[in-house]
Short mmCIF file of N, CA and C in Angstrom, two decimals:
data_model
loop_
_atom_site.label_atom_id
_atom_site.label_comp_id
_atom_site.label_asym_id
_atom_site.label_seq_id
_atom_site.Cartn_x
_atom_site.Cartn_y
_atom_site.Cartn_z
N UNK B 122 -59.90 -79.60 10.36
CA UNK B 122 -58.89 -78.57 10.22
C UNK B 122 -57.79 -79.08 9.27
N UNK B 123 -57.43 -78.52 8.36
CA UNK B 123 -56.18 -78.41 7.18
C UNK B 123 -54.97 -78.51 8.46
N UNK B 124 -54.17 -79.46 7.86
CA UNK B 124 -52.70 -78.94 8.08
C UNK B 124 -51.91 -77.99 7.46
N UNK B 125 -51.02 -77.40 8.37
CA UNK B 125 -50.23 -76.24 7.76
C UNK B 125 -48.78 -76.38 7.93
N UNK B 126 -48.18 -76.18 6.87
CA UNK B 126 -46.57 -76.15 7.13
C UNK B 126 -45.99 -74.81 6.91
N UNK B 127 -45.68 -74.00 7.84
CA UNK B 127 -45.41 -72.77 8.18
C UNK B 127 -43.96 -73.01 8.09
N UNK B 128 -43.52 -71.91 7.05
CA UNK B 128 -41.74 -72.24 6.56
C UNK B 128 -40.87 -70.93 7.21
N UNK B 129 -39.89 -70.57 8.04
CA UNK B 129 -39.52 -69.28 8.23
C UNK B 129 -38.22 -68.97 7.81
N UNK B 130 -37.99 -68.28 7.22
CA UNK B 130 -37.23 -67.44 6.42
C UNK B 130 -36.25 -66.55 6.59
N UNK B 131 -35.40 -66.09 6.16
CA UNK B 131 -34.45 -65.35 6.57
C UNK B 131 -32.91 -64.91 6.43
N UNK B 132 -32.45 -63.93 6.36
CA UNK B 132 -30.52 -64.15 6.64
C UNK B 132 -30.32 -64.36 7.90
N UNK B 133 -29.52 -64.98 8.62
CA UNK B 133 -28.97 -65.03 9.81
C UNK B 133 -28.95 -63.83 10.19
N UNK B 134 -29.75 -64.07 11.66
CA UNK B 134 -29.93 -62.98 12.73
C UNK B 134 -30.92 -62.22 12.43
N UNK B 135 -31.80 -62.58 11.50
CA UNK B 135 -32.82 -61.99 11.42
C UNK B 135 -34.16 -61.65 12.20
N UNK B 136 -33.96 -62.80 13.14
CA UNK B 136 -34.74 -63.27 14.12
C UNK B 136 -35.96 -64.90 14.04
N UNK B 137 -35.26 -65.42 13.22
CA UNK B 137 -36.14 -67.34 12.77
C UNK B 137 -36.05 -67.37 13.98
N UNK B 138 -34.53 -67.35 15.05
CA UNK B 138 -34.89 -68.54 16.07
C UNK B 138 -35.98 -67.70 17.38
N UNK B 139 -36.08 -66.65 17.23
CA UNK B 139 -36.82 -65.82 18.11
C UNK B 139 -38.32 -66.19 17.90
N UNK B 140 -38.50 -66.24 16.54
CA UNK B 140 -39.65 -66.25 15.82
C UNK B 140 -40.08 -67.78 16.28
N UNK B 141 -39.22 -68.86 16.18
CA UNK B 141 -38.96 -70.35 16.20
C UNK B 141 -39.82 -70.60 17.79
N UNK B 142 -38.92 -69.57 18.63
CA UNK B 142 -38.79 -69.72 20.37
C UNK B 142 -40.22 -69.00 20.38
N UNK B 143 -41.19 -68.32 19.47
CA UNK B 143 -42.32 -68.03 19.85
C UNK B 143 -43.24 -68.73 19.53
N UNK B 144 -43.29 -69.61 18.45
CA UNK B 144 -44.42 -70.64 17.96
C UNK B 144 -44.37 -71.95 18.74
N UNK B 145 -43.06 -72.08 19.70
CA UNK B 145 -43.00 -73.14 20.47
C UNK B 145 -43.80 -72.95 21.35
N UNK B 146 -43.40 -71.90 22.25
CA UNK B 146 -44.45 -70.90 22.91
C UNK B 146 -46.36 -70.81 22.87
N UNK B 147 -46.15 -70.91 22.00
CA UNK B 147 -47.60 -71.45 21.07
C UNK B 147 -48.16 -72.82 20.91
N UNK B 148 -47.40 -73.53 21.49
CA UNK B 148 -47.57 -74.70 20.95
C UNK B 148 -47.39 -75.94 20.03
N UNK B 149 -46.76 -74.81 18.92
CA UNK B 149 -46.48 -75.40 17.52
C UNK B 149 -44.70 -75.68 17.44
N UNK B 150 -44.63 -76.80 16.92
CA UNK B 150 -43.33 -77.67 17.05
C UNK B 150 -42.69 -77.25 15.62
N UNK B 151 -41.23 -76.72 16.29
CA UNK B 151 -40.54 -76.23 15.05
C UNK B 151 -39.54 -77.35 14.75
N UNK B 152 -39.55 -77.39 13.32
CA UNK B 152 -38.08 -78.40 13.00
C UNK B 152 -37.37 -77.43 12.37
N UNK B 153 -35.42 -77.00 12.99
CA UNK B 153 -34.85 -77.01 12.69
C UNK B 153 -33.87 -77.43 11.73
N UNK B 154 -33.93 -76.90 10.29
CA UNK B 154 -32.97 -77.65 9.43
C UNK B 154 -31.78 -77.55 10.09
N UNK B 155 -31.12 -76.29 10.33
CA UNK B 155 -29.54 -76.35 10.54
C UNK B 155 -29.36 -77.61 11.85
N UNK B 156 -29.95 -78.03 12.39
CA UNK B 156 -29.60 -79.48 13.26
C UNK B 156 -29.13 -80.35 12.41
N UNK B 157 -29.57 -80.46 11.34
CA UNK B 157 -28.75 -81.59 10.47
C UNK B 157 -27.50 -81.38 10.39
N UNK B 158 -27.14 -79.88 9.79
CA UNK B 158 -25.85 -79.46 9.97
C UNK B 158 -24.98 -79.83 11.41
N UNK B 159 -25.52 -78.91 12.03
CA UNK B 159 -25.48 -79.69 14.12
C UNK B 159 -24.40 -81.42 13.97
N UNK B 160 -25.81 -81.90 13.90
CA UNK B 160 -25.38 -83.48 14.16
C UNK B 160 -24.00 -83.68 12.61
N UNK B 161 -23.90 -83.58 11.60
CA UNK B 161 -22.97 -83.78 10.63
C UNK B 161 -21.65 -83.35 11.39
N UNK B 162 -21.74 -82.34 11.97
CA UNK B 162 -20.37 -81.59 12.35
C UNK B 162 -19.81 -82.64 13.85
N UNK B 163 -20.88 -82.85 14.93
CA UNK B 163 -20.64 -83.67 15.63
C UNK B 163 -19.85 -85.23 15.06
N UNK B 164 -20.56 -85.40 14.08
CA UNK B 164 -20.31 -87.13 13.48
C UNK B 164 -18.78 -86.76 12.87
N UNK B 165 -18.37 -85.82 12.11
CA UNK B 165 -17.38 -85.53 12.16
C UNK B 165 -16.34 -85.08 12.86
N UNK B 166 -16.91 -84.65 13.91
CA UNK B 166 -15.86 -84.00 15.53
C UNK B 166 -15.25 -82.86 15.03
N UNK B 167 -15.90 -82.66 14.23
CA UNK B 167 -15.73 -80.50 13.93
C UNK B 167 -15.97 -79.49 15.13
N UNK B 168 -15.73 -78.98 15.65
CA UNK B 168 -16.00 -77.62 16.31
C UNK B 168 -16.82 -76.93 15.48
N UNK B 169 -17.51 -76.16 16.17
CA UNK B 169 -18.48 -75.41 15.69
C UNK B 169 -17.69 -73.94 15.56
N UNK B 170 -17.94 -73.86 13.97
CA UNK B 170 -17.00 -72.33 13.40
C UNK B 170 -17.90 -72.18 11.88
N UNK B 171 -18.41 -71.23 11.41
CA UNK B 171 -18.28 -70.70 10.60
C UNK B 171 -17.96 -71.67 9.52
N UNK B 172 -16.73 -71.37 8.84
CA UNK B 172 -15.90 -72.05 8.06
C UNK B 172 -16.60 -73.76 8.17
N UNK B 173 -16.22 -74.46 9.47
CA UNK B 173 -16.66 -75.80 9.38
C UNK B 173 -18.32 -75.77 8.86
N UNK B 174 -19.37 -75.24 9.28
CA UNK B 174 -20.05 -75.44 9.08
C UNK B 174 -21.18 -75.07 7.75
N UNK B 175 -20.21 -74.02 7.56
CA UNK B 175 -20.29 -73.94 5.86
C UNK B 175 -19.60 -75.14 4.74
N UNK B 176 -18.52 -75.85 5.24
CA UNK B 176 -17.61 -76.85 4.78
C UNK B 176 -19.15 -78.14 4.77
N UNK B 177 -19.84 -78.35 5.65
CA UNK B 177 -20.76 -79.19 6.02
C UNK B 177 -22.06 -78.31 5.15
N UNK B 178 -22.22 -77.52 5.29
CA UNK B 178 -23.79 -77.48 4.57
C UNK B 178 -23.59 -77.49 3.00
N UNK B 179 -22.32 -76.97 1.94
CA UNK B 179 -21.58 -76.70 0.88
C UNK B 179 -21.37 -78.41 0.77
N UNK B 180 -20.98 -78.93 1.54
CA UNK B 180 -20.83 -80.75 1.24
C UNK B 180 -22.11 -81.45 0.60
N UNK B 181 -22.95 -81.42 1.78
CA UNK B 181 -24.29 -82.11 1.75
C UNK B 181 -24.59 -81.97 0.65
N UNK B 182 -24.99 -80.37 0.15
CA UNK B 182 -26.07 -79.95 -1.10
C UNK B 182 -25.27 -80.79 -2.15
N UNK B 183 -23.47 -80.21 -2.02
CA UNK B 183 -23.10 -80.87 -3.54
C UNK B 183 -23.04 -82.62 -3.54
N UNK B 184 -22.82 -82.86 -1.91
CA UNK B 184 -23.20 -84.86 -3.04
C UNK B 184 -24.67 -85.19 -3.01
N UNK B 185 -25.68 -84.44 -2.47
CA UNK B 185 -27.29 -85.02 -2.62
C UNK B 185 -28.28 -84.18 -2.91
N UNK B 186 -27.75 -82.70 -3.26
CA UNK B 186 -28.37 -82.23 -3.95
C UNK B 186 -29.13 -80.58 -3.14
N UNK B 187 -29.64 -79.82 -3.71
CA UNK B 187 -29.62 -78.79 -2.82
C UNK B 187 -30.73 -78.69 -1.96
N UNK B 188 -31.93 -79.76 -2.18
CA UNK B 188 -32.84 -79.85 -1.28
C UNK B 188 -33.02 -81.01 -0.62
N UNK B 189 -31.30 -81.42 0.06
CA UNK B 189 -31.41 -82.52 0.75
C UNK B 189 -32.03 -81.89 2.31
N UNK B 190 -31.76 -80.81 2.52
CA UNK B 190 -32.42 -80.31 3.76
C UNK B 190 -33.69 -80.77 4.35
N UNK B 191 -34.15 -80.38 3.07
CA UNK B 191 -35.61 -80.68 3.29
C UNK B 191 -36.43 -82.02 2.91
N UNK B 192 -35.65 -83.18 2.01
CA UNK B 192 -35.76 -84.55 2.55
C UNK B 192 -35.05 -84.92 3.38
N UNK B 193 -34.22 -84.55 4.26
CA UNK B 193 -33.78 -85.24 5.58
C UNK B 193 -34.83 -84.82 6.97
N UNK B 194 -35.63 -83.51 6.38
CA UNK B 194 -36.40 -83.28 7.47
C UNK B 194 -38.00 -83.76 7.36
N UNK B 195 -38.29 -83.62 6.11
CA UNK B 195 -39.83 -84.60 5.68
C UNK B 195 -40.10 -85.38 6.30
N UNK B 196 -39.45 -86.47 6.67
CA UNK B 196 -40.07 -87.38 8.00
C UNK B 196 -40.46 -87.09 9.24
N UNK B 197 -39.60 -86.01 9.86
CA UNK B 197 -39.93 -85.69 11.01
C UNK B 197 -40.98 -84.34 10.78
N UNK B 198 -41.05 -84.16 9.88
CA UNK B 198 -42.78 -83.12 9.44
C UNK B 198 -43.92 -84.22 9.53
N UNK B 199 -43.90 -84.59 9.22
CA UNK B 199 -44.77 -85.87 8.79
C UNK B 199 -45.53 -86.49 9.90
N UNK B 200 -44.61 -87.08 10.75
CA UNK B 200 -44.61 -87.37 12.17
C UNK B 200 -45.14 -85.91 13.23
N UNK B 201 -44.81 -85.30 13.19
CA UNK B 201 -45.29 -84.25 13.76
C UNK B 201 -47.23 -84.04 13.32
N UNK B 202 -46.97 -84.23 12.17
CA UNK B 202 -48.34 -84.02 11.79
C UNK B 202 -49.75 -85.03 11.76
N UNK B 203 -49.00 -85.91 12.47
CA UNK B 203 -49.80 -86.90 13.11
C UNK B 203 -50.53 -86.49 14.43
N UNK B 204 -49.88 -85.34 15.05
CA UNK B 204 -50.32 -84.89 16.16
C UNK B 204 -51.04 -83.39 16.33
N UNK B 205 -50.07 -82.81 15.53
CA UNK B 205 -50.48 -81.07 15.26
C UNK B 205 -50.88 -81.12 13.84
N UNK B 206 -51.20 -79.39 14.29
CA UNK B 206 -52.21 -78.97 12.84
C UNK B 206 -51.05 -77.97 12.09
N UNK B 207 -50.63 -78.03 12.58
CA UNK B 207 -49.34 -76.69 12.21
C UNK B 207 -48.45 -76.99 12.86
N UNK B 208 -46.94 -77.05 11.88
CA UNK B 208 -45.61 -77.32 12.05
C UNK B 208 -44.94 -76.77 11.30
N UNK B 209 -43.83 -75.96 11.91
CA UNK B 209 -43.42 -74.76 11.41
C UNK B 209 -41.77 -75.08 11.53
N UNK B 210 -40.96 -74.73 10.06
CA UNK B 210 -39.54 -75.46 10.01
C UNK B 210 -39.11 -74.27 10.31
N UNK B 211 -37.77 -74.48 10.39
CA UNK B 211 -36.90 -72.92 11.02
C UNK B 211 -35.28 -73.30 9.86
N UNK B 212 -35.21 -72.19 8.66
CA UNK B 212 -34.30 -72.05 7.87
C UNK B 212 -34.24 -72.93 6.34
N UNK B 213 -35.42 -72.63 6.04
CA UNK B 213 -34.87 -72.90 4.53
C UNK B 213 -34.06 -72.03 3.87
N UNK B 214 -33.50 -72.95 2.97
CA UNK B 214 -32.50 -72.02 2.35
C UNK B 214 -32.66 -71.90 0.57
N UNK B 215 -33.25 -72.81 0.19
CA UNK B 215 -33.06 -72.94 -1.30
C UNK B 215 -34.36 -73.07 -2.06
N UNK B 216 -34.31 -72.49 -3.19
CA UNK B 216 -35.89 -72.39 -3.88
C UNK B 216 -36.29 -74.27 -3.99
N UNK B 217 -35.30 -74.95 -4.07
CA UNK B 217 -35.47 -76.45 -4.10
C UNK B 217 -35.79 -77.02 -2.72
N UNK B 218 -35.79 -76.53 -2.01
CA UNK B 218 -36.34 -76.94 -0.70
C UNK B 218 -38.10 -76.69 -0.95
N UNK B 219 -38.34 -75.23 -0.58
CA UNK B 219 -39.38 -74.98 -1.05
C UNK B 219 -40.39 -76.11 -1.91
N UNK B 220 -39.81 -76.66 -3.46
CA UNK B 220 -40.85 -76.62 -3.62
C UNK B 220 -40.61 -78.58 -3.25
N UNK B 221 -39.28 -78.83 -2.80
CA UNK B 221 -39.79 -80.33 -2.21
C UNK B 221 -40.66 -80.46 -1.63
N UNK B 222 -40.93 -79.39 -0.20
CA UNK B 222 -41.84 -79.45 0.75
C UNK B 222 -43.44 -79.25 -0.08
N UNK B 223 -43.28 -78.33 -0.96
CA UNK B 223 -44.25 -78.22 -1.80
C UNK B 223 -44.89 -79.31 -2.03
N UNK B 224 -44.27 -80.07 -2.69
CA UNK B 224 -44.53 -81.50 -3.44
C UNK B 224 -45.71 -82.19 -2.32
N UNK B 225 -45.07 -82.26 -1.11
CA UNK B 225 -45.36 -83.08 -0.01
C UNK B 225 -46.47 -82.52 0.81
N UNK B 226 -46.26 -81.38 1.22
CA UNK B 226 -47.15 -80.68 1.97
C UNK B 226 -47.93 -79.91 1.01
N UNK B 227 -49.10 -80.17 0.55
CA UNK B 227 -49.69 -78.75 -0.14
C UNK B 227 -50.29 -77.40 0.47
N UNK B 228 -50.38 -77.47 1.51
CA UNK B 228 -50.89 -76.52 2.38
C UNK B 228 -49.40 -76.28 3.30
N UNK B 229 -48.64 -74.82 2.72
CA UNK B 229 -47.68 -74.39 3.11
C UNK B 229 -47.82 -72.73 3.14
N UNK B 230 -47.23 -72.41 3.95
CA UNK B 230 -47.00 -70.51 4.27
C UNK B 230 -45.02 -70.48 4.55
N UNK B 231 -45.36 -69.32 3.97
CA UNK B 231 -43.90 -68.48 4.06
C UNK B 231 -44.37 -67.40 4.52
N UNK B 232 -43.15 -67.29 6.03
CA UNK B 232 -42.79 -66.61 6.84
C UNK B 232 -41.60 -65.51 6.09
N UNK B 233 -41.21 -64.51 5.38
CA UNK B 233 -40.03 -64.08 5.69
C UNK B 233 -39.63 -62.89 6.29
N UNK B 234 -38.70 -63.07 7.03
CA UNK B 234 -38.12 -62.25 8.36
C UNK B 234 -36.87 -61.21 7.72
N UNK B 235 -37.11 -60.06 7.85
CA UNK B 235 -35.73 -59.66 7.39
C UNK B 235 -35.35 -58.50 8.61
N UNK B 236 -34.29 -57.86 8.64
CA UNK B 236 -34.10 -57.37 9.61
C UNK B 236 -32.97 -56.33 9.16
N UNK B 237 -32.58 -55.09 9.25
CA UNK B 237 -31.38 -54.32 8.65
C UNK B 237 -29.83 -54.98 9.11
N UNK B 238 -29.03 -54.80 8.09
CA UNK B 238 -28.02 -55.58 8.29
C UNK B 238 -27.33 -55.66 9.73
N UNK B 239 -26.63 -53.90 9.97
CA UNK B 239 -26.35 -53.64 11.35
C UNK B 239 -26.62 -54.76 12.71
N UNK B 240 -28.20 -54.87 12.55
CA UNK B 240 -29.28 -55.95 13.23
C UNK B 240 -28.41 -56.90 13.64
N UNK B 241 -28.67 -57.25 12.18
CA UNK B 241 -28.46 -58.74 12.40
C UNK B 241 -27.14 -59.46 12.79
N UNK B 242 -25.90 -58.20 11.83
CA UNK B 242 -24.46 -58.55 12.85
C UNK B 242 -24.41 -58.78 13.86
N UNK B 243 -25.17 -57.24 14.16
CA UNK B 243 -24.80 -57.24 15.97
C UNK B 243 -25.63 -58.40 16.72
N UNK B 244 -26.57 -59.14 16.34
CA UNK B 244 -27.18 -60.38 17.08
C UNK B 244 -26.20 -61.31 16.92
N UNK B 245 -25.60 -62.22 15.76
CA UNK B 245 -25.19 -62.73 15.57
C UNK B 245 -23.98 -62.70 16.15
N UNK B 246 -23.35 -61.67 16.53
CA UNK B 246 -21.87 -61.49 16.86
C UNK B 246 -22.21 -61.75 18.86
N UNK B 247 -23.38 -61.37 18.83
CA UNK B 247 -23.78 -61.44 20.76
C UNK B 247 -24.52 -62.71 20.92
N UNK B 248 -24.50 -63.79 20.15
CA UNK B 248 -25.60 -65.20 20.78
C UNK B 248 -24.43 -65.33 21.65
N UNK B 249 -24.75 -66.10 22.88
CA UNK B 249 -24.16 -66.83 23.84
C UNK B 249 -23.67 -67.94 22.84
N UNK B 250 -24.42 -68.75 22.29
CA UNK B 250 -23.90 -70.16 21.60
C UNK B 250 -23.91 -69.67 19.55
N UNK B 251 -22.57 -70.12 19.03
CA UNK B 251 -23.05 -69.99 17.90
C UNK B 251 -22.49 -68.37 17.72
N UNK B 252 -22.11 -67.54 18.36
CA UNK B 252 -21.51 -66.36 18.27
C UNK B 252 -20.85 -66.46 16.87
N UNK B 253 -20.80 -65.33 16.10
CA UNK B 253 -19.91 -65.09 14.69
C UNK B 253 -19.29 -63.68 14.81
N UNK B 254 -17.81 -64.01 14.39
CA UNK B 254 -17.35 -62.70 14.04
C UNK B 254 -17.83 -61.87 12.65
N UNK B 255 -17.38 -60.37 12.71
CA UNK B 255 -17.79 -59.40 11.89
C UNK B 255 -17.45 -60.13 10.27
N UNK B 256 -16.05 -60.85 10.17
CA UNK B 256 -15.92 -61.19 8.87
C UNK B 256 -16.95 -62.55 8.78
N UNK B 257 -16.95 -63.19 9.84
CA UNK B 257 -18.07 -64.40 8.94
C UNK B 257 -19.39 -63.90 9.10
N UNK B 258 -19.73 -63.09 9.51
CA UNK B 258 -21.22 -62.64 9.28
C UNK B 258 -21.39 -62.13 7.52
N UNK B 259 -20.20 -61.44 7.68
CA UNK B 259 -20.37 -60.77 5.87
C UNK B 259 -20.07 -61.85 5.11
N UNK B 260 -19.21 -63.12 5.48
CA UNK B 260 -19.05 -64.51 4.88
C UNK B 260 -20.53 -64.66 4.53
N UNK B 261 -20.96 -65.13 5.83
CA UNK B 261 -22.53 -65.84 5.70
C UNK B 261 -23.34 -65.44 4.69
N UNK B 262 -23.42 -64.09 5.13
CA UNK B 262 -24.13 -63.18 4.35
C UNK B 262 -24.04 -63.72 2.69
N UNK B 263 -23.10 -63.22 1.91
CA UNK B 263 -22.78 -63.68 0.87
C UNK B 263 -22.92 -64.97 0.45
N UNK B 264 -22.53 -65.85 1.31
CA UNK B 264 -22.84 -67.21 0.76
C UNK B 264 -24.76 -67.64 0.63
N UNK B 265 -25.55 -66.94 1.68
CA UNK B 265 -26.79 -67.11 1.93
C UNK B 265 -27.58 -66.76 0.68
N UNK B 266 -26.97 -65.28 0.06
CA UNK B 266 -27.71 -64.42 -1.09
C UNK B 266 -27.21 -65.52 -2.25
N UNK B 267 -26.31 -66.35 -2.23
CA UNK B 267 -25.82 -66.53 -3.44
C UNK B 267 -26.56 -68.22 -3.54
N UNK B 268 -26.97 -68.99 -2.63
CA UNK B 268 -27.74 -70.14 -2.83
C UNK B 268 -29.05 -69.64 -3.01
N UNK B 269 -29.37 -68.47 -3.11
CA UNK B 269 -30.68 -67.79 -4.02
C UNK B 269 -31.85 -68.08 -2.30
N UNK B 270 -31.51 -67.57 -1.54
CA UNK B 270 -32.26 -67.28 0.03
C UNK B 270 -33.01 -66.11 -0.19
N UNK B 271 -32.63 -64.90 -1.08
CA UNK B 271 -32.86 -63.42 -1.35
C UNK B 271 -34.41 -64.06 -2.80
N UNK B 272 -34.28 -64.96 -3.27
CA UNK B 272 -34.81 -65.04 -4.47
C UNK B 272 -36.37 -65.93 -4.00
N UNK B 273 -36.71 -66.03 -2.54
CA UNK B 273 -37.43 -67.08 -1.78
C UNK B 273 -38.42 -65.97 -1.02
N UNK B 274 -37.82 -64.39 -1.22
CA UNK B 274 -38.77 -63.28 -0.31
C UNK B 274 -39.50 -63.71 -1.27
N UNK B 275 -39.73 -63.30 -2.41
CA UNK B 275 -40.20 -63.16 -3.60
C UNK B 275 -41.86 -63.98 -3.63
N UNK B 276 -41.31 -65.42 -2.94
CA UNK B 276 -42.64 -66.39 -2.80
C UNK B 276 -42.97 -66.52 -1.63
N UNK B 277 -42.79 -65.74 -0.50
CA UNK B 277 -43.05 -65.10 1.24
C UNK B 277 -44.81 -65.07 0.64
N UNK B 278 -45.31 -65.35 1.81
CA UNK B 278 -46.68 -65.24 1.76
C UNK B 278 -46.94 -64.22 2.61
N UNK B 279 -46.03 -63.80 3.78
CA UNK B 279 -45.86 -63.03 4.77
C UNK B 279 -44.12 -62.38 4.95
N UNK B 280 -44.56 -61.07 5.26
CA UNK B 280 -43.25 -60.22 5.40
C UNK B 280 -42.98 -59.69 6.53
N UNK B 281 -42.11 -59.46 7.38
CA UNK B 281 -42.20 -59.42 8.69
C UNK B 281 -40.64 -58.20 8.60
N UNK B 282 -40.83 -57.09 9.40
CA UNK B 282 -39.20 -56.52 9.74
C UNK B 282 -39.12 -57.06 11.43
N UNK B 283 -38.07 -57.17 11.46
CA UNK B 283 -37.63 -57.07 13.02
C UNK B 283 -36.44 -56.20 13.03
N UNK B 284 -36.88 -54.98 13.77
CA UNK B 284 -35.86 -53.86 13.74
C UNK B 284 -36.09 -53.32 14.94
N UNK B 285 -37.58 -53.70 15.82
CA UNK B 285 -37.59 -52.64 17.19
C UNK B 285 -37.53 -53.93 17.93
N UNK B 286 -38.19 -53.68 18.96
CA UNK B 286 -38.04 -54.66 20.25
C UNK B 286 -38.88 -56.11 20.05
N UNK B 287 -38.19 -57.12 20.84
CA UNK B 287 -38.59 -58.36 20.67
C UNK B 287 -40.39 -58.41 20.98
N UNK B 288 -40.53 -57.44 21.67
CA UNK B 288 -41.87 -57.48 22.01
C UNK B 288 -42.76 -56.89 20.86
N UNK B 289 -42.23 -56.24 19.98
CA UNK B 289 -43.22 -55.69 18.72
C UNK B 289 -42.51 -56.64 17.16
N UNK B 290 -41.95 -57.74 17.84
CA UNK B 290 -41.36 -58.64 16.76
C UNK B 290 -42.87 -59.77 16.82
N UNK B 291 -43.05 -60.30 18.56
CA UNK B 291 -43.72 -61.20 18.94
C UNK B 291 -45.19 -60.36 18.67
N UNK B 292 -45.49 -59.45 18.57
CA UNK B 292 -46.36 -58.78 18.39
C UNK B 292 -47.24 -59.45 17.16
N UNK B 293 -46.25 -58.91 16.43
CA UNK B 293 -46.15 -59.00 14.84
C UNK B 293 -46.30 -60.42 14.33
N UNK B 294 -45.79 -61.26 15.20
CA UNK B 294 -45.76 -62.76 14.92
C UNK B 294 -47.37 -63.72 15.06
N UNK B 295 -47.85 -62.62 16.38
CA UNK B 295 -48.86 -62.94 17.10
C UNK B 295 -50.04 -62.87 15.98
N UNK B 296 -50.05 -61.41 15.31
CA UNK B 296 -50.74 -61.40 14.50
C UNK B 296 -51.28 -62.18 12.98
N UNK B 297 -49.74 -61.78 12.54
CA UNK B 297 -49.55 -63.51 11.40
C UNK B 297 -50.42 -64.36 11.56
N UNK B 298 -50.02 -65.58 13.13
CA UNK B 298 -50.11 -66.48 13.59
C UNK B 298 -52.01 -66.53 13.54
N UNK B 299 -52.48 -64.89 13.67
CA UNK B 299 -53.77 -65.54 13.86
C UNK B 299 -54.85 -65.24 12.79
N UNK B 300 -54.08 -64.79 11.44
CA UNK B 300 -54.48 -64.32 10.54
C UNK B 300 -54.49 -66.16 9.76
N UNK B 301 -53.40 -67.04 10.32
CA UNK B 301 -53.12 -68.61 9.41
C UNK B 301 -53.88 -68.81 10.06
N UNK B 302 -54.52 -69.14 11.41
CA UNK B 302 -55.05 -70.40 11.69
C UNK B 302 -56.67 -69.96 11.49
N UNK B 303 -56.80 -68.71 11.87
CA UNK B 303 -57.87 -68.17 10.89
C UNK B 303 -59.19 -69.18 10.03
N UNK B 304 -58.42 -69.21 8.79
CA UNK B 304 -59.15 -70.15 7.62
C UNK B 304 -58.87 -71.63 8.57
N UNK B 305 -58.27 -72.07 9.39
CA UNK B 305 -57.94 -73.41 9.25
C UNK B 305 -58.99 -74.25 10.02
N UNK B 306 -59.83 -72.88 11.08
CA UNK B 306 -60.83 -73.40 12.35
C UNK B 306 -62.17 -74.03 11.79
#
């Protein structure tokens, strides 16, 4: 069986971590980029806001470049894939991520998730953890389209809406899921 690196996609609140919380579900081990962010903000003793954590992801890219994301997470893909056949990251952001992982993994799928804006506010504004107000959602928003996140549907291997219920999201996921492993048996 091929290994697969299953990439998922998205603006915030689109539903990655739903999508994330279903392939775990499955079996398949997601790596989280924004944890890097996570732990940076901790090492710094930032509170978790918006603002800080845009201050932290806007840092990183500009002193190491914009696909440090995805060499800080390559090792722990790697490692994973010592065990599984499929490992699936949760939030790329930059066409330079992409094709680092590219480089490394040649057997890769894109997931992208999109969801109508309304959506995705209103998720984002209701997480228990990680909650955003109305202006940093339209923050996010803008900053997300403008590191070229919108320019990454484009090379989606898969397109996904999440607009009805979590159960015709997982539906939808289900199907994907068995359309990849498919070729891989």
């Amino acid at each position: 069986m091929k290994k697969l690196l299953l990439i998922l996609i998205g603006l915030p609140g689109s539903g990655k971590t739903t999508a994330a919380d279903f392939l775990a579900s499955q079996k398949i081990p997601v790596v989280r980029m924004g944890q890097i962010t996570d732990e940076a903000m901790q090492k710094e003793k930032l509170s978790f806001s918006e603002t800080n954590e845009n201050f932290i992801r806007q840092g990183l890219r500009k002193k190491y470049g914009d696909d440090i994301y995805a060499h800080l997470t390559s090792s722990k893909i790697k490692e994973l894939f010592l065990t599984n056949f499929i490992v699936a990251v949760d939030g790329l952001r930059t066409e330079s991520e992409y094709f680092h992982y590219l480089k490394l993994f040649k057997n890769l799928k894109m997931l992208f998730i999109e969801s109508a804006t309304k959506w995705r506010h209103q998720r984002l504004k209701g997480r228990r953890f990680r909650s955003m107000s109305e202006i940093d959602t339209v923050k996010r928003d803008r900053w997300e389209k403008k590191i070229g996140l919108v320019k990454l549907k484009k090379l989606a291997d898969y397109l996904i809406a999440n607009n009805n219920s979590k159960k015709a999201f997982q539906a939808e996921l289900q199907e994907i899921l068995l359309s990849i492993t498919k070729p891989l048996s």
